[in-house]
Structures are given as C-alpha cells and as structure tokens.
Amino acid sequence: MAILSDALLTEAKTALPGQTGARILQEMDIAYSDGMARDMAPLYERVKSVIPSVEWPFFAPYIQAINDLKRERNAVILAHNYQTPEIFHGVADVVGDSLQLAIEAAKAEGDVIVQCGVHFMAETSKLLNPEKTVLIPDMGAGCSLADSITAKDVRALREAYPGVPIVTYVNTSAAVKAESDVCCTSSNAVKIVNGMGSDRVLCIPDEYLAQNIAREADVEVIAWKGRCEVHEQFTAEELQQYRTDDPGLRIIAHPECKPDVLDEADFSGSTSAMIKWVTDNQPDRVMMVTECSMSDNVAVENPNVNFVRPCNLCPHMKQITLPKILEALAFNRTEITVDAAISSKARAAVERMIELSR
Ligand code: 13P
Ligand code: SF4
C-alpha cells in the first residue's frame, strides 16, 4: 500500500527544504491532536526533562509518521549517541557509538537502513550491507576528520613508511578505508594497534586520538594531522576552572580531545563507554566533555545525575532532523552508494576491525 500520492512524489522533487516533511504529514493525515497527545504520553513522560512541552506538538506527529512509515518499509533506524533526543528516544531502533553501530549494521534486518549520523557512518553501513538500501537524511552531514585525509594521502603514507601497518579511524571515507589495513574506533583502538604485530603503526587521521592511543599502546604510533572540530575546542584550562568552581564535579572526556584535556578527566572512553560510566557510577554532578546532545540523551535514563553542559555542537550531526528522516523514508532520500572498485577493500578493513574487537 502506497501512503503517498504520485502528486506528492513529484512535488517532493522540487520542494524547498523543510516544506516537504509538513506536506507528507498532511497527506498522511497526521496532525497533533488530543488523541495523539494521549497515545504518545508514555514517550513524552520519558523525555520531558529534555524536550520542552512547547516543542512536543511539533515533534510528536513526525515521530508517529516516521514510526508508521518505518514499519511499512521494513526499515531500521540506526542513530549515533550524538543525535538529538527526539531522534534518539523517539524513532531510533538501535543507538550506540561508532563500533556498536557498525556491528549492528552488519546484523541489520529489514530492507532499508536509515542512518541518523554522519556520512562515513552511512557508508560503513552500506559496506556491510551491499544488498540493502542505505539512506542518509542529509548528504551534507560530513565530518572534519573524514575531510582531513584522502586516499591519495594514504597511498603517500604507505610509500613513506613501507611495511608499517595503517590503522584507520572509522571517521573516514570508504576510499580511505580501502587503502588501509584495518579500521578502528575510539573503543577498540588500543587493542587493534597492539594487535598489529608491528613495533610501529600508522594511526590516522585523528592526531589527538593517535597521541592518546600512543600513551596506552605498546608500540610506536605515527599520527596524521586531522582534528575533530568539536573536541579540539575543549581546553585543559577550562576544565581546571570548572573543577575550581565545583570541586565535587566529575569530568569524563572523549579521546578525540587533546591529551592534556584527558589528563584533567576522571575517565575517558568512546561515547558509549562514557554513557556506561555515568550509568554505573551515578555521580551527583558530571560534565561530559564531548558533543552536547549526548548529555540530554543520557539524562533521560539517569534522572538522579546532574549534567554540567559545556555545549559544543557537531554541526554535521545536527543536519539530521525528524522532517528529513520522514522525507528519507518517503522518497529514498538520499541513497548511499559506494564505488565497486573500493567497496570490497574498504569492507575488508571494517570486517577485520569487527573481528579483532571480539
Ligand atoms: P564514538 O561514538 O565511536 O565514540 O565516536 C565519536 C564521534 O565523534 C563520532 O563521530
Ligand atoms: Fe566528526 Fe567530530 Fe562531528 Fe564526530 S563530532 S562527526 S568526529 S566532526
């Protein structure tokens, strides 16, 4: 059964951004009502601490329409921990850090995967599911790390460091992965670097992640000069100031931060490791030194923890919105394809990572 008319499909091709989602809701006859408010009250009860009541009438119809269309299309929505709460708690089937999303992508059932995250994550899902339709709601959702290095750069590194294994962070294009020996994420990087069986390893493209890995690894780590534009903004001085102002504050940081920032933290780990730390430790007050939507998402499940929120937003993650997810499901917008010449080599690097992380 087609939910959408041919007229709307035609209009969608020419509509201004942001207008089509509302038209889809009209066509599906989905609008906020007292009945919807009642039906969705249990979900709103969960998220009301992070979604103001004035915003809920805007989000709720999209959440309902997306969940309906998702069932009709036999689709699965994978969402990174940095997605906003209405996506993370409202429509995602699987949430997690980069490694968890890659593992879940490999196991994904359904005909369609909608990746709520950035482009390299959707590409990874496509590599692991070449037969499935993989959609990203906004093709412009990039990443400063992925943009910092090209396949040509990796070939030049291989020439400059003959025989040195290349461990590549998943935050890279498929073309870069294809030139690499294995991928890693922040949650498995030390294990993978140590497992290379070499006393020198190239760890690309995140300079700070490489420096942080080098402090824990048993081998020499050679870095590239890429940076995460979100995490590079945090400084050790600001963390010291937060501690001076509030000595009871616990600070946890992502390893894409500078090493001296991690020195100020009580714990560092991938986004999911940070969430686990909060859940296990239930600190009275905590600051998560990472992208700021994550505190909202974690706060929903941890009502007794107070979050101090320095807000550094990832502009790429924030390209993904409920109206665009609805449009993605309605119009297969926008489908990820990976060049056949690079997909098998890139897939091998990701699959090797999954294998070595077990
Ligand atoms: P993880 O979720 O793997 O920790 O990565 C963080 C990140 O920056 C993803 O873009
Ligand atoms: Fe890339 Fe940093 Fe944004 Fe993650 S938070 S997608 S590493 S720019």
mmCIF file of C-alpha atoms and ligand atoms in Angstrom:
data_model
loop_
_atom_site.group_PDB
_atom_site.id
_atom_site.type_symbol
_atom_site.label_atom_id
_atom_site.label_comp_id
_atom_site.label_asym_id
_atom_site.label_seq_id
_atom_site.Cartn_x
_atom_site.Cartn_y
_atom_site.Cartn_z
ATOM 1 C CA MET A 1 0.000 0.000 0.000
ATOM 2 C CA ALA A 2 1.465 3.352 -1.028
ATOM 3 C CA ILE A 3 0.949 6.013 1.600
ATOM 4 C CA LEU A 4 1.980 8.892 -0.628
ATOM 5 C CA SER A 5 0.384 10.104 -3.832
ATOM 6 C CA ASP A 6 2.195 10.497 -7.158
ATOM 7 C CA ALA A 7 1.484 14.225 -6.931
ATOM 8 C CA LEU A 8 3.395 14.493 -3.686
ATOM 9 C CA LEU A 9 6.235 12.397 -5.023
ATOM 10 C CA THR A 10 6.511 14.842 -7.938
ATOM 11 C CA GLU A 11 6.274 17.849 -5.659
ATOM 12 C CA ALA A 12 8.952 16.437 -3.391
ATOM 13 C CA LYS A 13 11.473 16.668 -6.197
ATOM 14 C CA THR A 14 11.013 20.437 -6.431
ATOM 15 C CA ALA A 15 10.024 21.403 -2.887
ATOM 16 C CA LEU A 16 12.035 23.799 -0.833
ATOM 17 C CA PRO A 17 13.970 22.139 2.001
ATOM 18 C CA GLY A 18 11.839 21.820 5.126
ATOM 19 C CA GLN A 19 8.488 22.093 3.300
ATOM 20 C CA THR A 20 8.124 18.516 2.213
ATOM 21 C CA GLY A 21 8.023 16.943 5.676
ATOM 22 C CA ALA A 22 4.966 19.035 6.582
ATOM 23 C CA ARG A 23 3.229 18.092 3.317
ATOM 24 C CA ILE A 24 3.870 14.412 3.979
ATOM 25 C CA LEU A 25 2.224 14.758 7.390
ATOM 26 C CA GLN A 26 -0.797 16.423 5.746
ATOM 27 C CA GLU A 27 -1.078 13.717 3.147
ATOM 28 C CA MET A 28 -0.791 11.002 5.768
ATOM 29 C CA ASP A 29 -3.417 12.934 7.740
ATOM 30 C CA ILE A 30 -1.194 13.089 10.794
ATOM 31 C CA ALA A 31 -1.541 16.148 12.978
ATOM 32 C CA TYR A 32 -1.120 16.795 16.661
ATOM 33 C CA SER A 33 -4.383 16.170 18.495
ATOM 34 C CA ASP A 34 -5.651 15.320 21.976
ATOM 35 C CA GLY A 35 -5.725 11.660 20.911
ATOM 36 C CA MET A 36 -2.121 11.766 19.766
ATOM 37 C CA ALA A 37 -1.111 13.533 22.964
ATOM 38 C CA ARG A 38 -2.739 10.692 24.943
ATOM 39 C CA ASP A 39 -1.246 7.914 22.792
ATOM 40 C CA MET A 40 2.230 9.404 22.997
ATOM 41 C CA ALA A 41 2.060 10.408 26.654
ATOM 42 C CA PRO A 42 4.257 7.469 27.848
ATOM 43 C CA LEU A 43 7.031 8.526 25.434
ATOM 44 C CA TYR A 44 6.703 12.187 26.389
ATOM 45 C CA GLU A 45 6.851 11.244 30.065
ATOM 46 C CA ARG A 46 10.309 9.691 29.409
ATOM 47 C CA VAL A 47 11.735 12.651 27.504
ATOM 48 C CA LYS A 48 10.010 15.617 29.154
ATOM 49 C CA SER A 49 13.134 16.573 31.112
ATOM 50 C CA VAL A 50 14.970 17.310 27.835
ATOM 51 C CA ILE A 51 12.169 18.266 25.390
ATOM 52 C CA PRO A 52 10.123 21.336 26.417
ATOM 53 C CA SER A 53 6.333 20.873 26.268
ATOM 54 C CA VAL A 54 6.062 23.703 23.717
ATOM 55 C CA GLU A 55 8.223 21.696 21.287
ATOM 56 C CA TRP A 56 6.435 18.357 21.705
ATOM 57 C CA PRO A 57 3.430 19.193 19.426
ATOM 58 C CA PHE A 58 5.941 19.774 16.615
ATOM 59 C CA PHE A 59 7.952 16.584 17.200
ATOM 60 C CA ALA A 60 5.143 14.126 18.069
ATOM 61 C CA PRO A 61 3.452 13.966 14.594
ATOM 62 C CA TYR A 62 6.831 13.376 12.948
ATOM 63 C CA ILE A 63 7.709 10.640 15.430
ATOM 64 C CA GLN A 64 4.406 8.892 14.784
ATOM 65 C CA ALA A 65 4.654 9.227 10.983
ATOM 66 C CA ILE A 66 8.271 8.025 10.908
ATOM 67 C CA ASN A 67 7.476 5.001 13.056
ATOM 68 C CA ASP A 68 4.480 4.143 10.814
ATOM 69 C CA LEU A 69 6.465 4.534 7.604
ATOM 70 C CA LYS A 70 9.388 2.616 9.079
ATOM 71 C CA ARG A 71 7.157 -0.403 9.667
ATOM 72 C CA GLU A 72 5.613 -0.135 6.212
ATOM 73 C CA ARG A 73 9.036 -0.001 4.538
ATOM 74 C CA ASN A 74 10.574 -2.682 6.773
ATOM 75 C CA ALA A 75 13.277 -0.166 7.674
ATOM 76 C CA VAL A 76 15.628 0.074 10.611
ATOM 77 C CA ILE A 77 16.892 3.386 12.029
ATOM 78 C CA LEU A 78 20.437 3.444 13.423
ATOM 79 C CA ALA A 79 21.257 6.560 15.463
ATOM 80 C CA HIS A 80 24.544 7.742 16.888
ATOM 81 C CA ASN A 81 24.708 8.861 20.530
ATOM 82 C CA TYR A 82 25.070 12.498 19.330
ATOM 83 C CA GLN A 83 21.632 12.617 17.713
ATOM 84 C CA THR A 84 19.065 14.887 19.345
ATOM 85 C CA PRO A 85 16.719 13.361 21.979
ATOM 86 C CA GLU A 86 13.599 13.351 19.766
ATOM 87 C CA ILE A 87 15.532 11.154 17.286
ATOM 88 C CA PHE A 88 17.490 9.135 19.837
ATOM 89 C CA HIS A 89 14.483 8.322 22.044
ATOM 90 C CA GLY A 90 11.651 8.811 19.542
ATOM 91 C CA VAL A 91 12.461 6.897 16.354
ATOM 92 C CA ALA A 92 15.785 5.031 16.636
ATOM 93 C CA ASP A 93 15.772 1.217 16.688
ATOM 94 C CA VAL A 94 19.458 0.988 17.538
ATOM 95 C CA VAL A 95 21.605 3.613 19.259
ATOM 96 C CA GLY A 96 25.288 3.472 20.033
ATOM 97 C CA ASP A 97 28.854 4.555 19.411
ATOM 98 C CA SER A 98 30.588 4.101 16.071
ATOM 99 C CA LEU A 99 31.648 0.498 16.767
ATOM 100 C CA GLN A 100 28.230 -0.566 18.036
ATOM 101 C CA LEU A 101 26.535 0.985 15.010
ATOM 102 C CA ALA A 102 28.927 -0.821 12.641
ATOM 103 C CA ILE A 103 28.287 -4.144 14.409
ATOM 104 C CA GLU A 104 24.528 -3.588 14.371
ATOM 105 C CA ALA A 105 24.654 -2.530 10.724
ATOM 106 C CA ALA A 106 26.293 -5.864 9.934
ATOM 107 C CA LYS A 107 23.396 -7.681 11.667
ATOM 108 C CA ALA A 108 20.627 -5.370 10.470
ATOM 109 C CA GLU A 109 17.388 -6.967 9.427
ATOM 110 C CA GLY A 110 14.959 -5.189 7.138
ATOM 111 C CA ASP A 111 15.203 -3.906 3.600
ATOM 112 C CA VAL A 112 16.208 -0.337 4.355
ATOM 113 C CA ILE A 113 18.680 1.226 6.795
ATOM 114 C CA VAL A 114 18.264 4.895 7.702
ATOM 115 C CA GLN A 115 21.493 6.185 9.215
ATOM 116 C CA CYS A 116 20.965 9.024 11.652
ATOM 117 C CA GLY A 117 24.558 10.116 11.945
ATOM 118 C CA VAL A 118 27.155 11.376 9.525
ATOM 119 C CA HIS A 119 28.138 10.298 6.019
ATOM 120 C CA PHE A 120 31.006 7.954 6.944
ATOM 121 C CA MET A 121 28.637 6.005 9.225
ATOM 122 C CA ALA A 122 26.126 5.541 6.415
ATOM 123 C CA GLU A 123 28.934 4.466 4.084
ATOM 124 C CA THR A 124 30.077 1.906 6.674
ATOM 125 C CA SER A 125 26.526 0.541 6.859
ATOM 126 C CA LYS A 126 26.443 0.266 3.071
ATOM 127 C CA LEU A 127 29.804 -1.533 3.013
ATOM 128 C CA LEU A 128 28.416 -4.101 5.431
ATOM 129 C CA ASN A 129 25.039 -4.326 3.652
ATOM 130 C CA PRO A 130 25.747 -4.016 -0.062
ATOM 131 C CA GLU A 131 22.341 -5.525 -0.964
ATOM 132 C CA LYS A 132 20.296 -3.137 1.185
ATOM 133 C CA THR A 133 19.092 0.373 0.579
ATOM 134 C CA VAL A 134 21.053 2.638 2.941
ATOM 135 C CA LEU A 135 19.760 6.185 3.341
ATOM 136 C CA ILE A 136 21.197 9.270 4.981
ATOM 137 C CA PRO A 137 18.613 12.013 5.593
ATOM 138 C CA ASP A 138 21.113 14.735 4.676
ATOM 139 C CA MET A 139 24.043 14.097 2.338
ATOM 140 C CA GLY A 140 25.756 17.193 3.768
ATOM 141 C CA ALA A 141 26.308 15.550 7.167
ATOM 142 C CA GLY A 142 30.100 15.292 6.925
ATOM 143 C CA CYS A 143 32.938 15.175 9.451
ATOM 144 C CA SER A 144 36.093 17.272 9.842
ATOM 145 C CA LEU A 145 38.141 14.117 10.454
ATOM 146 C CA ALA A 146 36.847 12.392 7.324
ATOM 147 C CA ASP A 147 37.605 15.569 5.348
ATOM 148 C CA SER A 148 41.179 15.744 6.659
ATOM 149 C CA ILE A 149 42.568 12.895 4.566
ATOM 150 C CA THR A 150 42.216 11.423 1.072
ATOM 151 C CA ALA A 151 43.010 8.048 -0.453
ATOM 152 C CA LYS A 152 45.981 9.711 -2.202
ATOM 153 C CA ASP A 153 47.331 10.855 1.179
ATOM 154 C CA VAL A 154 47.146 7.277 2.476
ATOM 155 C CA ARG A 155 48.993 5.936 -0.566
ATOM 156 C CA ALA A 156 51.707 8.557 0.041
ATOM 157 C CA LEU A 157 51.971 7.476 3.693
ATOM 158 C CA ARG A 158 52.352 3.859 2.610
ATOM 159 C CA GLU A 159 55.223 4.838 0.374
ATOM 160 C CA ALA A 160 56.840 6.960 3.081
ATOM 161 C CA TYR A 161 56.523 4.206 5.724
ATOM 162 C CA PRO A 162 56.963 0.916 3.831
ATOM 163 C CA GLY A 163 55.780 -2.124 5.790
ATOM 164 C CA VAL A 164 54.181 -0.063 8.587
ATOM 165 C CA PRO A 165 50.534 -1.167 9.158
ATOM 166 C CA ILE A 166 47.883 1.500 8.642
ATOM 167 C CA VAL A 167 45.128 1.606 11.262
ATOM 168 C CA THR A 168 42.394 3.986 10.155
ATOM 169 C CA TYR A 169 39.719 5.514 12.353
ATOM 170 C CA VAL A 170 36.211 4.766 11.045
ATOM 171 C CA ASN A 171 35.669 8.532 10.717
ATOM 172 C CA THR A 172 36.981 8.394 7.138
ATOM 173 C CA SER A 173 35.629 7.880 3.634
ATOM 174 C CA ALA A 174 35.301 4.400 2.119
ATOM 175 C CA ALA A 175 38.086 5.353 -0.320
ATOM 176 C CA VAL A 176 40.460 5.985 2.608
ATOM 177 C CA LYS A 177 39.382 2.783 4.354
ATOM 178 C CA ALA A 178 40.099 0.872 1.141
ATOM 179 C CA GLU A 179 43.765 1.950 1.312
ATOM 180 C CA SER A 180 44.066 0.847 4.965
ATOM 181 C CA ASP A 181 44.936 -2.439 6.652
ATOM 182 C CA VAL A 182 42.252 -2.240 9.311
ATOM 183 C CA CYS A 183 39.837 0.258 10.842
ATOM 184 C CA CYS A 184 39.389 1.190 14.486
ATOM 185 C CA THR A 185 37.045 3.244 16.642
ATOM 186 C CA SER A 186 37.794 5.024 19.896
ATOM 187 C CA SER A 187 36.532 1.984 21.833
ATOM 188 C CA ASN A 188 38.904 -0.568 20.292
ATOM 189 C CA ALA A 189 41.866 1.490 19.015
ATOM 190 C CA VAL A 190 44.464 0.422 21.607
ATOM 191 C CA LYS A 191 43.580 -3.257 21.190
ATOM 192 C CA ILE A 192 43.799 -3.020 17.402
ATOM 193 C CA VAL A 193 47.062 -1.064 17.371
ATOM 194 C CA ASN A 194 48.645 -3.557 19.804
ATOM 195 C CA GLY A 195 47.313 -6.459 17.736
ATOM 196 C CA MET A 196 49.079 -5.402 14.519
ATOM 197 C CA GLY A 197 52.210 -7.401 15.327
ATOM 198 C CA SER A 198 54.465 -4.477 14.429
ATOM 199 C CA ASP A 199 56.570 -2.167 16.593
ATOM 200 C CA ARG A 200 55.397 0.883 14.556
ATOM 201 C CA VAL A 201 51.838 1.623 13.468
ATOM 202 C CA LEU A 202 50.346 4.487 11.486
ATOM 203 C CA CYS A 203 47.199 5.650 13.250
ATOM 204 C CA ILE A 204 45.194 8.036 11.060
ATOM 205 C CA PRO A 205 43.656 10.601 10.693
ATOM 206 C CA ASP A 206 42.950 11.948 14.234
ATOM 207 C CA GLU A 207 46.126 13.446 15.669
ATOM 208 C CA TYR A 208 44.837 13.660 19.239
ATOM 209 C CA LEU A 209 43.308 10.187 19.237
ATOM 210 C CA ALA A 210 46.660 8.864 17.979
ATOM 211 C CA GLN A 211 48.528 10.714 20.753
ATOM 212 C CA ASN A 212 46.115 9.323 23.342
ATOM 213 C CA ILE A 213 46.456 5.802 21.958
ATOM 214 C CA ALA A 214 50.266 6.145 21.986
ATOM 215 C CA ARG A 215 50.178 6.676 25.752
ATOM 216 C CA GLU A 216 48.466 3.300 26.277
ATOM 217 C CA ALA A 217 49.819 1.230 23.389
ATOM 218 C CA ASP A 218 52.915 -0.995 23.482
ATOM 219 C CA VAL A 219 54.104 0.231 20.083
ATOM 220 C CA GLU A 220 55.265 3.450 18.422
ATOM 221 C CA VAL A 221 52.304 5.341 16.947
ATOM 222 C CA ILE A 222 52.698 7.646 13.943
ATOM 223 C CA ALA A 223 49.906 10.231 13.591
ATOM 224 C CA TRP A 224 48.248 12.310 10.862
ATOM 225 C CA LYS A 225 47.113 15.916 11.355
ATOM 226 C CA GLY A 226 43.300 15.546 11.380
ATOM 227 C CA ARG A 227 41.169 17.010 14.147
ATOM 228 C CA CYS A 228 37.573 16.733 15.297
ATOM 229 C CA GLU A 229 36.244 20.284 15.139
ATOM 230 C CA VAL A 230 34.057 19.629 18.193
ATOM 231 C CA HIS A 231 36.547 18.000 20.555
ATOM 232 C CA GLU A 232 39.541 20.184 19.661
ATOM 233 C CA GLN A 233 37.702 23.152 21.188
ATOM 234 C CA PHE A 234 37.948 21.873 24.779
ATOM 235 C CA THR A 235 40.966 23.073 26.766
ATOM 236 C CA ALA A 236 42.656 21.837 29.935
ATOM 237 C CA GLU A 237 42.382 25.369 31.387
ATOM 238 C CA GLU A 238 38.586 25.455 31.099
ATOM 239 C CA LEU A 239 38.296 22.037 32.738
ATOM 240 C CA GLN A 240 40.546 23.220 35.598
ATOM 241 C CA GLN A 241 38.280 26.244 36.012
ATOM 242 C CA TYR A 242 35.164 24.023 36.172
ATOM 243 C CA ARG A 243 36.864 21.957 38.909
ATOM 244 C CA THR A 244 37.879 25.040 40.852
ATOM 245 C CA ASP A 245 34.298 26.330 40.690
ATOM 246 C CA ASP A 246 32.828 22.952 41.651
ATOM 247 C CA PRO A 247 35.288 20.572 43.389
ATOM 248 C CA GLY A 248 32.697 17.736 43.506
ATOM 249 C CA LEU A 249 32.230 17.718 39.746
ATOM 250 C CA ARG A 250 33.214 14.512 37.896
ATOM 251 C CA ILE A 251 34.644 15.067 34.432
ATOM 252 C CA ILE A 252 34.665 12.468 31.663
ATOM 253 C CA ALA A 253 36.109 13.095 28.211
ATOM 254 C CA HIS A 254 36.180 11.631 24.726
ATOM 255 C CA PRO A 255 39.621 10.531 23.381
ATOM 256 C CA GLU A 256 39.296 12.858 20.354
ATOM 257 C CA CYS A 257 40.211 15.627 22.876
ATOM 258 C CA LYS A 258 43.796 16.793 23.367
ATOM 259 C CA PRO A 259 45.923 14.653 25.726
ATOM 260 C CA ASP A 260 46.147 17.450 28.325
ATOM 261 C CA VAL A 261 42.337 17.628 28.371
ATOM 262 C CA LEU A 262 42.186 13.888 29.090
ATOM 263 C CA ASP A 263 44.706 14.442 31.915
ATOM 264 C CA GLU A 264 42.077 16.586 33.644
ATOM 265 C CA ALA A 265 39.359 13.948 33.310
ATOM 266 C CA ASP A 266 38.343 11.193 35.748
ATOM 267 C CA PHE A 267 37.619 8.861 32.839
ATOM 268 C CA SER A 268 37.916 8.780 29.078
ATOM 269 C CA GLY A 269 36.297 6.499 26.538
ATOM 270 C CA SER A 270 34.070 6.231 23.489
ATOM 271 C CA THR A 271 30.625 7.812 23.646
ATOM 272 C CA SER A 272 29.063 4.521 24.790
ATOM 273 C CA ALA A 273 31.826 3.954 27.347
ATOM 274 C CA MET A 274 31.097 7.451 28.709
ATOM 275 C CA ILE A 275 27.379 6.635 28.951
ATOM 276 C CA LYS A 276 28.188 3.370 30.760
ATOM 277 C CA TRP A 277 30.454 5.223 33.200
ATOM 278 C CA VAL A 278 27.612 7.608 34.132
ATOM 279 C CA THR A 279 25.092 4.768 34.433
ATOM 280 C CA ASP A 280 27.433 2.669 36.602
ATOM 281 C CA ASN A 281 28.793 5.480 38.801
ATOM 282 C CA GLN A 282 25.687 7.679 39.186
ATOM 283 C CA PRO A 283 27.726 10.797 40.026
ATOM 284 C CA ASP A 284 25.884 13.674 41.647
ATOM 285 C CA ARG A 285 27.308 16.105 39.061
ATOM 286 C CA VAL A 286 29.103 15.215 35.859
ATOM 287 C CA MET A 287 30.458 17.034 32.833
ATOM 288 C CA MET A 288 30.671 15.055 29.582
ATOM 289 C CA VAL A 289 33.435 16.606 27.510
ATOM 290 C CA THR A 290 32.002 15.774 24.107
ATOM 291 C CA GLU A 291 29.205 16.765 21.717
ATOM 292 C CA CYS A 292 26.413 18.303 23.760
ATOM 293 C CA SER A 293 23.310 16.335 22.698
ATOM 294 C CA MET A 294 24.762 13.318 24.450
ATOM 295 C CA SER A 295 24.131 14.752 27.909
ATOM 296 C CA ASP A 296 20.433 15.183 27.020
ATOM 297 C CA ASN A 297 20.182 11.592 25.821
ATOM 298 C CA VAL A 298 21.890 10.189 28.913
ATOM 299 C CA ALA A 299 19.965 12.462 31.297
ATOM 300 C CA VAL A 300 16.699 10.771 30.264
ATOM 301 C CA GLU A 301 17.905 7.441 31.710
ATOM 302 C CA ASN A 302 19.733 8.946 34.705
ATOM 303 C CA PRO A 303 17.331 11.320 36.491
ATOM 304 C CA ASN A 304 19.467 11.495 39.649
ATOM 305 C CA VAL A 305 22.567 12.765 37.851
ATOM 306 C CA ASN A 306 23.038 16.498 37.253
ATOM 307 C CA PHE A 307 24.783 17.345 33.991
ATOM 308 C CA VAL A 308 27.039 20.371 33.587
ATOM 309 C CA ARG A 309 26.824 21.029 29.860
ATOM 310 C CA PRO A 310 29.511 22.949 28.005
ATOM 311 C CA CYS A 311 27.770 22.955 24.629
ATOM 312 C CA ASN A 312 29.945 22.182 21.619
ATOM 313 C CA LEU A 313 27.579 21.060 18.885
ATOM 314 C CA CYS A 314 28.632 18.963 15.905
ATOM 315 C CA PRO A 315 27.095 20.906 13.004
ATOM 316 C CA HIS A 316 27.194 17.774 10.844
ATOM 317 C CA MET A 317 25.278 15.549 13.257
ATOM 318 C CA LYS A 318 22.721 18.347 13.600
ATOM 319 C CA GLN A 319 21.917 18.222 9.875
ATOM 320 C CA ILE A 320 19.759 15.198 10.691
ATOM 321 C CA THR A 321 16.221 16.207 11.723
ATOM 322 C CA LEU A 322 12.839 14.496 12.051
ATOM 323 C CA PRO A 323 11.401 16.144 8.867
ATOM 324 C CA LYS A 324 14.426 14.958 6.881
ATOM 325 C CA ILE A 325 14.138 11.406 8.292
ATOM 326 C CA LEU A 326 10.492 11.329 7.209
ATOM 327 C CA GLU A 327 11.456 12.527 3.741
ATOM 328 C CA ALA A 328 14.255 9.954 3.584
ATOM 329 C CA LEU A 329 11.800 7.130 4.271
ATOM 330 C CA ALA A 330 9.151 8.526 1.960
ATOM 331 C CA PHE A 331 11.381 9.220 -1.038
ATOM 332 C CA ASN A 332 14.512 7.064 -0.566
ATOM 333 C CA ARG A 333 16.391 10.254 0.073
ATOM 334 C CA THR A 334 19.373 10.125 -0.085
ATOM 335 C CA GLU A 335 20.704 6.739 -1.065
ATOM 336 C CA ILE A 336 24.322 5.873 -0.309
ATOM 337 C CA THR A 337 26.334 4.136 -2.993
ATOM 338 C CA VAL A 338 29.948 3.019 -2.799
ATOM 339 C CA ASP A 339 32.087 2.503 -5.876
ATOM 340 C CA ALA A 340 32.501 -1.241 -6.523
ATOM 341 C CA ALA A 341 36.258 -0.823 -7.008
ATOM 342 C CA ILE A 342 36.703 0.380 -3.431
ATOM 343 C CA SER A 343 33.859 -1.311 -1.549
ATOM 344 C CA SER A 344 35.373 -4.793 -1.199
ATOM 345 C CA LYS A 345 38.714 -3.439 0.108
ATOM 346 C CA ALA A 346 37.004 -0.966 2.453
ATOM 347 C CA ARG A 347 34.643 -3.695 3.707
ATOM 348 C CA ALA A 348 37.614 -5.947 4.462
ATOM 349 C CA ALA A 349 39.173 -3.218 6.657
ATOM 350 C CA VAL A 350 35.914 -2.754 8.609
ATOM 351 C CA GLU A 351 35.276 -6.503 8.930
ATOM 352 C CA ARG A 352 38.818 -7.057 10.168
ATOM 353 C CA MET A 353 38.177 -4.434 12.861
ATOM 354 C CA ILE A 354 34.946 -6.154 13.939
ATOM 355 C CA GLU A 355 36.770 -9.486 14.044
ATOM 356 C CA LEU A 356 39.699 -8.097 16.097
ATOM 357 C CA SER A 357 37.376 -6.360 18.567
ATOM 358 C CA ARG A 358 35.690 -9.607 19.603
HETATM 359 P P1 13P B 1 32.356 7.216 19.140
HETATM 360 O O1 13P B 1 30.851 7.233 19.225
HETATM 361 O O2 13P B 1 32.808 5.968 18.470
HETATM 362 O O3 13P B 1 32.978 7.402 20.477
HETATM 363 O O4 13P B 1 32.800 8.414 18.179
HETATM 364 C C1 13P B 1 32.539 9.719 18.422
HETATM 365 C C2 13P B 1 32.417 10.538 17.210
HETATM 366 O O5 13P B 1 32.914 11.600 17.126
HETATM 367 C C3 13P B 1 31.614 10.030 16.112
HETATM 368 O O6 13P B 1 31.545 10.982 15.146
HETATM 369 FE FE1 SF4 B 2 33.257 14.289 13.039
HETATM 370 FE FE2 SF4 B 2 33.750 15.403 15.390
HETATM 371 FE FE3 SF4 B 2 31.320 15.624 14.326
HETATM 372 FE FE4 SF4 B 2 32.169 13.238 15.263
HETATM 373 S S1 SF4 B 2 31.804 15.087 16.435
HETATM 374 S S2 SF4 B 2 31.134 13.633 13.314
HETATM 375 S S3 SF4 B 2 34.367 13.353 14.753
HETATM 376 S S4 SF4 B 2 33.223 16.464 13.473
#
